XYZ file of C-alpha atoms in Angstrom:
668
model
C 71.132 84.256 39.250
C 74.855 84.819 38.911
C 74.618 87.648 41.419
C 72.852 85.405 43.905
C 75.481 82.724 43.435
C 78.310 85.182 43.988
C 76.653 86.492 47.145
C 76.139 82.966 48.447
C 79.723 82.060 47.718
C 80.903 85.214 49.449
C 78.815 84.460 52.540
C 80.044 80.854 52.517
C 83.664 82.051 52.469
C 82.964 84.535 55.262
C 81.314 81.821 57.360
C 84.238 79.478 56.734
C 86.721 82.196 57.709
C 84.744 82.973 60.866
C 84.508 79.319 61.934
C 88.186 78.763 61.155
C 89.145 81.787 63.240
C 86.982 80.606 66.148
C 88.704 77.245 65.969
C 92.137 78.888 65.950
C 91.248 81.110 68.920
C 89.996 78.071 70.788
C 93.274 76.313 70.020
C 95.506 79.064 71.431
C 93.303 79.167 74.540
C 93.614 75.429 75.180
C 96.965 75.653 76.966
C 100.386 74.461 75.862
C 100.229 72.210 72.781
C 102.165 69.137 73.887
C 100.713 66.102 72.156
C 102.131 66.512 69.647
C 104.486 69.453 69.985
C 104.007 72.039 67.221
C 106.630 72.153 64.496
C 109.514 74.502 65.185
C 109.237 77.049 62.362
C 111.934 79.279 63.854
C 111.966 83.012 63.221
C 109.752 84.513 60.544
C 111.979 86.353 58.022
C 109.061 88.583 56.997
C 108.853 90.536 60.274
C 111.481 92.679 62.026
C 113.331 91.099 64.925
C 114.793 92.401 68.163
C 118.544 93.006 68.324
C 120.606 90.225 69.860
C 120.842 90.600 73.631
C 124.163 90.277 75.432
C 123.440 89.176 79.019
C 126.970 87.763 79.492
C 125.810 84.705 81.410
C 128.237 82.330 83.044
C 127.980 78.627 82.240
C 126.103 78.066 85.482
C 123.708 80.928 84.699
C 123.048 79.444 81.237
C 122.259 76.168 82.965
C 119.825 77.979 85.273
C 118.152 79.807 82.372
C 117.626 76.496 80.588
C 116.240 74.821 83.703
C 113.872 77.750 84.236
C 112.543 77.551 80.684
C 112.028 73.781 80.793
C 109.893 73.945 83.952
C 106.923 74.954 81.775
C 106.986 71.484 80.164
C 106.762 67.860 81.308
C 110.087 65.986 81.461
C 109.072 63.818 78.507
C 109.640 66.836 76.223
C 112.880 68.102 77.759
C 115.201 66.167 75.467
C 113.500 67.765 72.439
C 113.217 71.306 73.785
C 116.495 71.670 75.685
C 118.823 71.854 72.658
C 116.708 74.393 70.779
C 116.204 76.543 73.892
C 119.963 76.465 74.502
C 120.552 77.529 70.897
C 118.086 80.437 71.227
C 119.807 81.580 74.404
C 123.255 81.591 72.798
C 122.143 82.953 69.428
C 119.701 85.649 70.573
C 120.516 86.182 74.273
C 117.074 84.999 75.406
C 114.782 81.972 75.213
C 111.703 83.135 73.303
C 110.375 79.603 72.572
C 109.683 80.316 68.893
C 108.258 76.798 68.484
C 105.172 77.893 70.442
C 104.516 81.119 68.512
C 100.946 80.657 67.143
C 100.332 80.404 63.414
C 97.115 82.390 63.863
C 97.228 85.990 62.615
C 97.754 88.013 65.778
C 95.321 90.898 66.030
C 92.483 92.192 68.202
C 89.516 90.069 67.173
C 86.017 91.264 68.181
C 85.407 90.640 71.871
C 82.559 88.172 71.355
C 84.792 85.774 69.413
C 87.028 84.867 72.352
C 86.161 81.596 74.133
C 85.711 82.660 77.750
C 83.302 82.778 80.705
C 83.400 86.522 81.334
C 83.737 89.547 79.093
C 86.260 91.031 81.498
C 88.619 88.200 80.609
C 87.802 88.550 76.914
C 88.716 92.243 77.054
C 92.201 91.331 78.284
C 92.580 88.657 75.614
C 91.688 91.241 72.977
C 94.195 93.739 74.328
C 96.971 91.131 74.594
C 96.550 90.098 70.978
C 96.441 93.735 69.893
C 99.793 94.317 71.603
C 101.259 91.437 69.555
C 99.698 92.409 66.228
C 102.533 92.877 63.683
C 100.859 96.149 62.670
C 101.324 97.336 66.264
C 104.242 95.410 67.771
C 107.795 96.474 67.019
C 109.243 92.928 67.178
C 106.201 90.639 67.296
C 107.976 87.269 67.470
C 110.098 88.451 70.408
C 106.882 89.694 72.101
C 108.230 93.276 72.066
C 105.557 95.928 71.605
C 107.603 99.135 71.541
C 110.710 100.931 72.790
C 113.046 98.191 71.574
C 112.556 95.996 74.647
C 109.052 96.565 76.041
C 107.805 93.006 76.496
C 104.229 91.699 76.626
C 105.555 88.363 77.869
C 108.995 86.839 78.231
C 108.242 83.799 76.062
C 105.463 82.131 74.065
C 104.680 79.539 76.724
C 103.575 82.366 78.989
C 101.311 83.762 76.262
C 99.567 80.429 75.786
C 99.134 79.804 79.513
C 97.705 83.293 80.062
C 95.198 82.878 77.240
C 94.186 79.511 78.717
C 93.702 80.931 82.203
C 91.661 83.844 80.864
C 89.423 81.497 78.883
C 88.584 79.552 82.072
C 88.418 82.474 84.508
C 85.191 83.214 86.366
C 84.183 86.508 88.004
C 85.338 85.112 91.342
C 88.950 84.598 90.277
C 91.966 86.850 89.707
C 94.927 86.064 87.466
C 98.238 86.940 89.142
C 101.138 87.877 86.837
C 104.802 87.962 87.933
C 106.907 89.672 85.246
C 105.254 87.854 82.352
C 104.789 84.593 84.269
C 101.201 83.582 85.088
C 101.363 82.514 88.730
C 97.802 81.249 88.392
C 94.132 81.928 89.094
C 93.312 82.739 92.712
C 89.893 83.047 94.402
C 88.666 86.635 94.786
C 85.487 88.740 94.687
C 83.413 89.884 91.686
C 84.426 93.441 92.598
C 88.143 92.539 92.491
C 90.372 93.086 89.472
C 90.437 90.125 87.120
C 94.234 90.458 86.837
C 97.030 91.868 88.995
C 100.202 92.479 87.005
C 103.678 93.405 88.193
C 106.762 93.738 86.006
C 110.405 94.164 86.971
C 109.789 94.503 90.704
C 113.413 94.076 91.705
C 114.874 94.812 95.149
C 116.236 98.394 94.808
C 119.951 97.667 95.274
C 119.798 95.202 92.360
C 117.654 97.332 90.069
C 120.215 98.099 87.385
C 120.577 97.674 83.630
C 123.237 94.956 83.817
C 121.351 93.002 86.463
C 118.185 93.275 84.404
C 119.792 91.767 81.314
C 120.789 88.731 83.353
C 117.418 88.393 85.065
C 115.557 88.653 81.763
C 117.807 86.014 80.215
C 117.110 83.795 83.224
C 113.384 84.269 82.648
C 112.717 85.634 86.143
C 112.080 89.332 85.471
C 110.719 91.354 82.592
C 110.689 94.946 81.443
C 107.089 95.724 80.537
C 107.664 99.324 79.419
C 104.600 101.354 80.408
C 101.817 99.747 78.449
C 103.278 96.639 76.775
C 103.417 94.439 79.861
C 100.009 95.697 80.984
C 98.410 95.002 77.579
C 97.252 98.625 77.181
C 99.282 99.732 74.163
C 97.130 100.529 71.128
C 99.814 101.460 68.605
C 101.188 104.895 67.744
C 97.645 106.264 67.378
C 97.421 106.047 71.163
C 100.351 108.454 71.415
C 99.200 110.868 68.715
C 96.908 112.552 71.220
C 99.663 113.400 73.708
C 102.157 114.248 70.963
C 99.690 116.623 69.312
C 99.070 118.352 72.661
C 102.823 118.628 73.200
C 103.505 120.176 69.799
C 100.574 122.607 70.073
C 101.609 123.749 73.532
C 105.275 123.964 72.505
C 104.175 126.432 69.830
C 102.232 128.456 72.362
C 105.101 128.546 74.849
C 108.127 128.937 72.584
C 106.717 130.599 69.473
C 103.907 132.578 71.078
C 101.182 131.054 68.905
C 99.055 127.948 68.531
C 99.032 128.547 64.777
C 101.899 126.374 63.545
C 101.407 126.784 59.805
C 104.795 127.149 58.126
C 106.650 126.136 61.291
C 109.136 123.237 61.135
C 109.438 120.542 63.801
C 112.481 118.252 63.465
C 112.816 115.035 65.434
C 113.716 111.368 65.034
C 112.194 107.921 65.407
C 109.295 106.227 63.605
C 109.220 102.907 65.432
C 106.675 102.341 68.204
C 105.579 105.377 70.172
C 107.752 107.697 68.097
C 105.736 106.768 65.012
C 103.044 109.124 66.297
C 105.143 112.214 65.637
C 104.400 112.394 61.915
C 100.615 112.262 62.287
C 100.609 114.599 65.296
C 102.643 117.200 63.398
C 100.136 117.316 60.541
C 97.110 117.478 62.866
C 98.881 120.351 64.662
C 99.300 122.113 61.311
C 103.100 122.204 61.138
C 105.826 120.618 59.002
C 107.140 117.511 60.730
C 110.507 116.133 59.565
C 111.341 112.804 61.205
C 114.616 110.950 60.668
C 114.643 107.153 60.883
C 117.616 104.858 60.205
C 115.582 101.659 59.919
C 113.777 101.393 56.606
C 111.219 98.866 57.919
C 109.307 101.172 60.321
C 109.744 104.098 57.938
C 108.063 102.202 55.081
C 105.472 100.850 57.499
C 104.443 104.359 58.602
C 104.302 105.489 54.983
C 102.121 102.557 53.941
C 99.830 103.197 56.915
C 99.414 106.796 55.846
C 101.184 108.240 58.870
C 103.939 109.691 56.694
C 102.949 111.751 53.681
C 106.364 111.571 52.004
C 109.612 109.614 52.320
C 113.079 110.438 51.015
C 116.606 109.170 51.514
C 118.057 112.245 49.799
C 119.276 115.001 52.068
C 118.990 117.476 49.193
C 115.336 116.538 48.637
C 114.673 116.763 52.360
C 116.002 120.327 52.589
C 114.182 121.278 49.381
C 110.829 120.029 50.714
C 111.339 121.873 54.017
C 111.838 125.138 52.140
C 108.840 124.535 49.880
C 106.482 123.625 52.731
C 107.671 126.588 54.810
C 107.024 128.930 51.929
C 103.527 127.592 51.177
C 102.695 126.989 54.854
C 101.469 123.527 53.932
C 101.248 120.877 56.676
C 103.623 118.030 55.867
C 105.002 114.874 57.445
C 108.310 113.982 55.812
C 110.278 110.883 56.698
C 114.013 111.153 56.136
C 115.640 107.745 55.763
C 118.928 108.514 57.403
C 120.586 109.397 60.678
C 119.220 112.303 62.699
C 122.758 113.520 63.430
C 123.371 114.025 59.716
C 120.135 116.003 59.479
C 120.961 118.248 62.444
C 124.450 118.926 61.070
C 123.060 119.750 57.629
C 120.582 122.214 59.159
C 123.537 123.885 60.899
C 125.386 124.053 57.598
C 122.375 125.625 55.840
C 122.171 128.268 58.561
C 125.890 129.042 58.377
C 125.760 129.275 54.573
C 122.576 131.293 54.146
C 121.596 132.684 57.537
C 118.268 130.876 57.107
C 117.104 128.919 60.162
C 115.034 126.076 58.706
C 113.810 124.616 61.996
C 111.652 126.229 64.708
C 111.054 123.336 67.113
C 113.200 120.297 67.806
C 113.193 117.151 69.903
C 114.242 113.482 69.780
C 112.387 110.202 70.273
C 115.010 107.564 69.748
C 114.848 104.874 72.461
C 117.746 106.205 74.513
C 116.581 104.355 77.598
C 118.207 101.466 75.702
C 121.147 103.191 73.946
C 123.520 100.259 73.487
C 121.161 97.527 72.345
C 119.297 99.001 69.379
C 117.672 102.040 70.940
C 120.094 104.508 69.337
C 122.066 104.142 66.088
C 125.304 106.181 65.897
C 125.958 108.315 62.853
C 129.387 106.784 62.176
C 127.936 103.341 61.307
C 125.354 102.041 58.874
C 122.262 100.386 60.313
C 123.640 96.933 59.521
C 127.111 97.713 60.870
C 125.617 98.982 64.131
C 123.500 95.867 64.642
C 126.564 93.705 64.140
C 128.937 95.704 66.345
C 126.561 96.002 69.305
C 126.719 92.214 69.767
C 130.326 91.502 68.673
C 132.085 94.398 70.453
C 129.704 96.065 72.955
C 132.421 98.249 74.522
C 133.488 99.758 71.196
C 129.855 100.237 70.218
C 129.211 102.109 73.470
C 132.116 104.455 72.744
C 130.841 105.161 69.210
C 127.313 105.862 70.506
C 128.652 108.375 72.992
C 130.700 110.124 70.311
C 127.570 110.336 68.130
C 125.580 111.837 70.991
C 128.232 114.507 71.505
C 128.033 115.427 67.806
C 124.242 115.522 67.918
C 124.189 117.844 70.917
C 126.817 120.119 69.385
C 124.598 120.654 66.321
C 121.474 121.158 68.428
C 123.279 123.717 70.597
C 124.294 125.743 67.530
C 120.731 125.789 66.182
C 119.368 126.615 69.622
C 121.727 129.590 69.873
C 120.327 130.737 66.521
C 116.710 130.645 67.777
C 115.422 127.065 67.576
C 113.556 125.759 70.624
C 114.519 122.220 71.676
C 113.010 120.049 74.383
C 113.773 116.597 75.771
C 110.939 114.166 75.034
C 111.512 112.102 78.160
C 113.418 109.406 76.291
C 116.654 109.862 78.292
C 118.258 111.806 75.443
C 119.764 114.512 77.644
C 120.645 112.111 80.445
C 122.569 109.802 78.113
C 124.105 112.812 76.344
C 125.330 114.057 79.720
C 126.773 110.635 80.506
C 128.525 110.788 77.118
C 130.159 114.110 78.006
C 128.009 116.353 75.786
C 127.395 119.993 76.732
C 123.905 119.725 78.209
C 124.527 120.877 81.758
C 122.298 123.630 83.123
C 124.141 126.207 85.184
C 122.842 126.049 88.773
C 120.313 123.414 87.689
C 118.791 120.855 90.014
C 119.173 117.087 89.845
C 116.460 116.732 87.204
C 117.371 119.777 85.079
C 119.474 120.136 81.931
C 120.285 122.873 79.427
C 117.011 122.054 77.664
C 113.779 121.387 79.539
C 111.905 118.148 79.628
C 108.606 118.478 77.822
C 106.929 117.737 81.155
C 108.746 120.608 82.851
C 107.755 123.210 80.258
C 104.770 121.788 78.409
C 102.803 118.878 79.844
C 103.514 119.265 83.563
C 101.084 122.124 84.095
C 98.505 120.288 81.981
C 98.855 117.254 84.279
C 98.415 119.539 87.271
C 95.123 120.727 85.810
C 93.967 117.108 85.813
C 94.416 116.387 82.082
C 96.231 113.324 80.774
C 96.184 110.917 77.814
C 93.415 108.396 78.450
C 92.417 106.068 75.613
C 89.541 103.817 74.751
C 89.304 100.721 72.602
C 86.120 99.786 70.767
C 86.028 96.037 71.368
C 83.543 95.212 68.618
C 86.103 96.191 65.989
C 83.398 98.062 64.070
C 84.350 101.554 62.767
C 80.773 102.798 63.153
C 80.834 101.890 66.859
C 84.072 103.810 67.297
C 82.483 106.826 65.591
C 79.628 106.702 68.110
C 82.046 106.673 71.065
C 83.972 109.576 69.512
C 80.762 111.574 69.223
C 79.741 110.826 72.814
C 83.160 111.833 74.157
C 83.292 115.078 72.161
C 79.752 116.037 73.186
C 80.478 115.460 76.877
C 83.678 117.523 76.687
C 81.841 120.348 74.930
C 79.196 120.383 77.682
C 81.823 120.459 80.440
C 83.944 123.132 78.740
C 81.013 125.549 78.620
C 81.370 126.322 82.336
C 85.111 126.406 83.038
C 87.803 129.072 83.063
C 89.572 130.096 79.854
C 92.807 128.324 80.819
C 91.009 125.026 81.350
C 88.722 125.590 78.366
C 91.811 125.619 76.120
C 92.654 122.088 77.242
C 89.116 120.878 76.598
C 89.187 122.483 73.163
C 92.495 120.741 72.354
C 91.002 117.390 73.322
C 87.843 118.044 71.312
C 90.049 118.969 68.360
C 91.904 115.697 68.786
C 88.704 113.624 68.729
C 87.276 115.447 65.705
C 90.552 115.359 63.765
C 91.399 111.745 64.643
C 88.337 110.582 62.728
C 89.352 112.586 59.676
C 92.795 111.039 59.826
C 91.450 107.466 59.799
C 92.149 106.771 63.186
C 79.978 97.852 71.683
C 81.815 97.466 74.744
C 84.732 99.748 75.351
C 88.003 99.178 77.185
C 89.364 102.323 78.798
C 93.012 102.542 79.779
C 95.697 105.169 79.752
C 99.300 105.581 78.978
C 100.765 105.354 82.477
C 102.360 108.660 81.539
C 99.728 110.980 82.926
C 98.545 112.868 85.976
C 99.226 110.206 88.616
C 100.409 106.979 87.014
C 104.160 107.537 86.940
C 106.960 108.648 89.212
C 109.823 109.516 86.873
C 112.307 112.203 87.945
C 113.397 112.980 84.387
C 109.925 113.072 82.896
C 106.510 112.857 84.638
C 107.700 114.252 87.968
C 110.497 116.424 86.577
C 108.493 119.548 87.454
C 108.020 118.473 91.078
C 110.436 120.710 92.974
C 109.912 119.865 96.654
C 112.575 117.138 96.627
C 110.139 114.262 96.060
C 110.742 113.818 92.313
C 112.632 110.581 93.077
C 109.923 109.177 95.380
C 107.540 106.527 94.038
C 104.582 106.633 96.434
C 102.218 108.102 93.829
C 102.551 105.299 91.273
C 102.153 102.591 93.911
C 99.131 104.308 95.450
C 97.661 104.680 91.962
C 97.963 100.931 91.365
C 96.499 99.968 94.736
C 93.712 102.568 94.651
C 92.592 101.589 91.144
C 92.486 97.931 92.226
C 89.883 98.313 94.951
C 87.853 100.982 93.157
C 86.811 98.771 90.280
C 89.546 98.417 87.631
C 89.261 95.299 85.478
C 93.020 94.840 85.723
C 95.886 96.800 87.256
C 99.633 96.847 86.618
C 102.689 98.110 88.476
C 105.981 98.404 86.584
C 109.548 99.124 87.602
C 110.892 100.998 84.594
C 108.920 102.197 81.611
C 108.056 104.989 79.276
C 111.001 105.271 76.889
C 112.597 107.395 79.562
C 115.638 106.518 81.630
C 113.483 103.518 81.565
C 115.368 100.443 82.574
C 114.780 99.095 86.041
C 115.544 101.508 88.831
C 114.735 104.757 87.022
C 110.914 104.870 86.889
C 107.871 103.431 88.651
C 104.476 103.435 87.020
C 101.002 102.084 87.663
C 98.246 101.490 85.145
C 94.846 99.946 84.638
C 92.318 98.573 82.175
C 88.582 99.041 82.661
C 85.797 97.338 80.710
C 82.708 99.478 80.159
C 79.839 97.245 79.050
C 76.943 99.663 79.475
C 75.877 98.340 82.880
C 75.223 100.520 85.916
C 77.895 98.551 87.772
C 80.475 99.518 85.135
C 79.398 103.167 85.347
C 79.794 103.114 89.138
C 83.296 101.642 88.828
C 84.271 104.206 86.212
C 83.115 107.181 88.291
C 84.829 105.986 91.452
C 88.063 104.778 89.864
C 88.674 107.549 87.349
C 88.026 110.283 89.906
C 90.613 108.691 92.187
C 93.065 108.010 89.385
C 93.254 111.710 88.491
C 92.763 113.285 91.932
C 95.595 111.245 93.430
C 98.118 112.884 91.108
C 96.651 116.384 91.334
C 96.752 116.185 95.156
C 100.401 115.085 95.098
C 101.317 117.912 92.694
C 99.393 120.365 94.853
C 101.386 119.308 97.927
C 104.622 119.836 95.994
C 103.678 123.497 95.483
C 102.137 123.596 91.995
C 99.607 126.449 91.828
C 97.579 124.890 88.999
C 97.158 121.703 91.015
C 96.229 123.719 94.117
C 93.384 125.430 92.284
C 92.266 122.223 90.588
C 92.069 120.142 93.753
C 90.271 122.943 95.593
C 87.634 123.059 92.860
C 87.344 119.264 92.919
C 86.766 119.270 96.695
C 83.969 121.785 96.215
C 82.317 119.451 93.704
C 82.805 116.345 95.853
C 82.338 116.847 99.590
C 83.713 113.380 100.362
C 87.106 114.447 99.039
C 89.336 116.096 101.663
C 92.949 116.782 100.711
C 95.756 118.073 102.928
C 96.584 121.493 101.486
C 100.029 123.147 101.784
C 100.644 126.538 103.355
C 103.115 128.550 101.259
C 106.071 130.366 102.774
C 105.261 134.007 102.041
C 108.578 135.486 103.149
C 111.429 133.803 101.268
C 113.901 136.237 102.832
C 113.113 134.689 106.194
C 114.429 131.354 104.901
C 117.616 133.055 103.758
C 118.147 134.554 107.178
C 117.981 131.197 108.922
C 119.770 129.157 106.266
C 122.800 131.459 106.250
C 122.723 132.307 109.959
C 125.904 131.232 111.703
C 125.051 129.693 115.080
């Protein structure tokens, strides 16, 4: 009897929770709450917050920013909202509209719980809320998903309007998004994307960091990173795949072996994307030591199980490196401290003992954003740095550059001793060069430094073979459904890999390993997307296209074509971003295109997937083939043999390089 009562009470509580959640979801999809206005609860002290922005607006620009924010609301509310919006602008450098931040726990609820007319819209609602989940988002109340400034929206009014539009959308409408602002629902076809998203599309001559800070403060442009402003970010686990492949292939290239037991990989950053490094190191079998100055993400990764151990003691850190090297035990160790201190201590250990304690090195601090919280200089404490970057930006910039010079000096010494270092595409070497550090490559091209980008040496050839980090989201939220999709994916890859060359088989085996291992490491309808960092999504001269040597590394046709081509081949939503990828990533440095695709088991969804995914990959392989990459040449040839409708313009190589010399140096 008691057991029955307990079960009934449990089910009653579950039903109440479910109905309450449905009511809350309905509320945030009902548009802007105006009658009455919600209480202004301000910033939540229990979550981390974005650093203060310094847009340096004039009085007239502040006036414009305020006017722009108030246009979301009827004039009857302006007298209430204007003073608090003005205070936010002056106190935080942006109007986030904290008053309209929902009280509902932000997370990806099962797809069937969203009030909407089409599952395609519900899939976007799910992905948006996942991007703002405090377990995923770096600064959830500032709508920042990762990278320090990768926004989902510019303010909370935009979030509420988007959720409202999606709840009312039919399959003959498309939501149009301008840098976080929902322009509205427009008539379209059932075969059209349900959303078209652009972020940061600034006229080229005005596409600069300083201009961006002003435009973001004005509420007219937004930096969406790669997958924040397109709602495709799934947390660090989405990056573990690519990071694991990078570490494994770094071992093969630099150390001559895919067996990384007893090898030490030192890097930094445990925030958004960089949080993947700890888990990827262990799956790869090595010892990952990751420095992080901010205790909040470090503790978060430890509590989530991404980090096996944490220490703030340098002595303990060095001790554990030696122990793990000796026993060849995989380990992820978080060092609560500055990465510069760790590099300099590793130099000291080498000079004292002759023992090189690190084999592989990189860096994943957000150096696309070095002066506003993306990089913390060794000379200051975490708190001191946060204060100085807003009170004396010029002095802070100088200190950051001095820290970068010290960091590079230590890395150079370890590299000379036998460590292999690569740039992780986060603008580390570019900003170090700008700071005056010794990273220049003798006779190097415009995209080359003393150390290679991981795309140049590691992932570039993998991209040219047609492999890139796609991801899928199980929209039911049920672990058993995710396990089924894992099994399907692994089985399909195993079947394909049985009839390919050894070089390509290795890539299939790595991906199968990822799927099998991800389940061990606790990692309905399915949403497929990808990090825009892949075969064809991104034109980035210091990362994705850094191994394109025909002079087109700075051209952005591929990303734009990717966006357009995905749109009319069946994507559920598409996005085009100026800037992104924790690279040299502010506006003007990168262009990337991305997509989301709902697979609901229908034949129509299967047709869209076949058509769109084949294009999405082949577009990039064809471009890389034309640039002269031999892997891409072979891959696209094989793809044309499999698909007779595909016809790609193939390059003819110059077989006599001496002929070029004769004509280049000939004096007319």
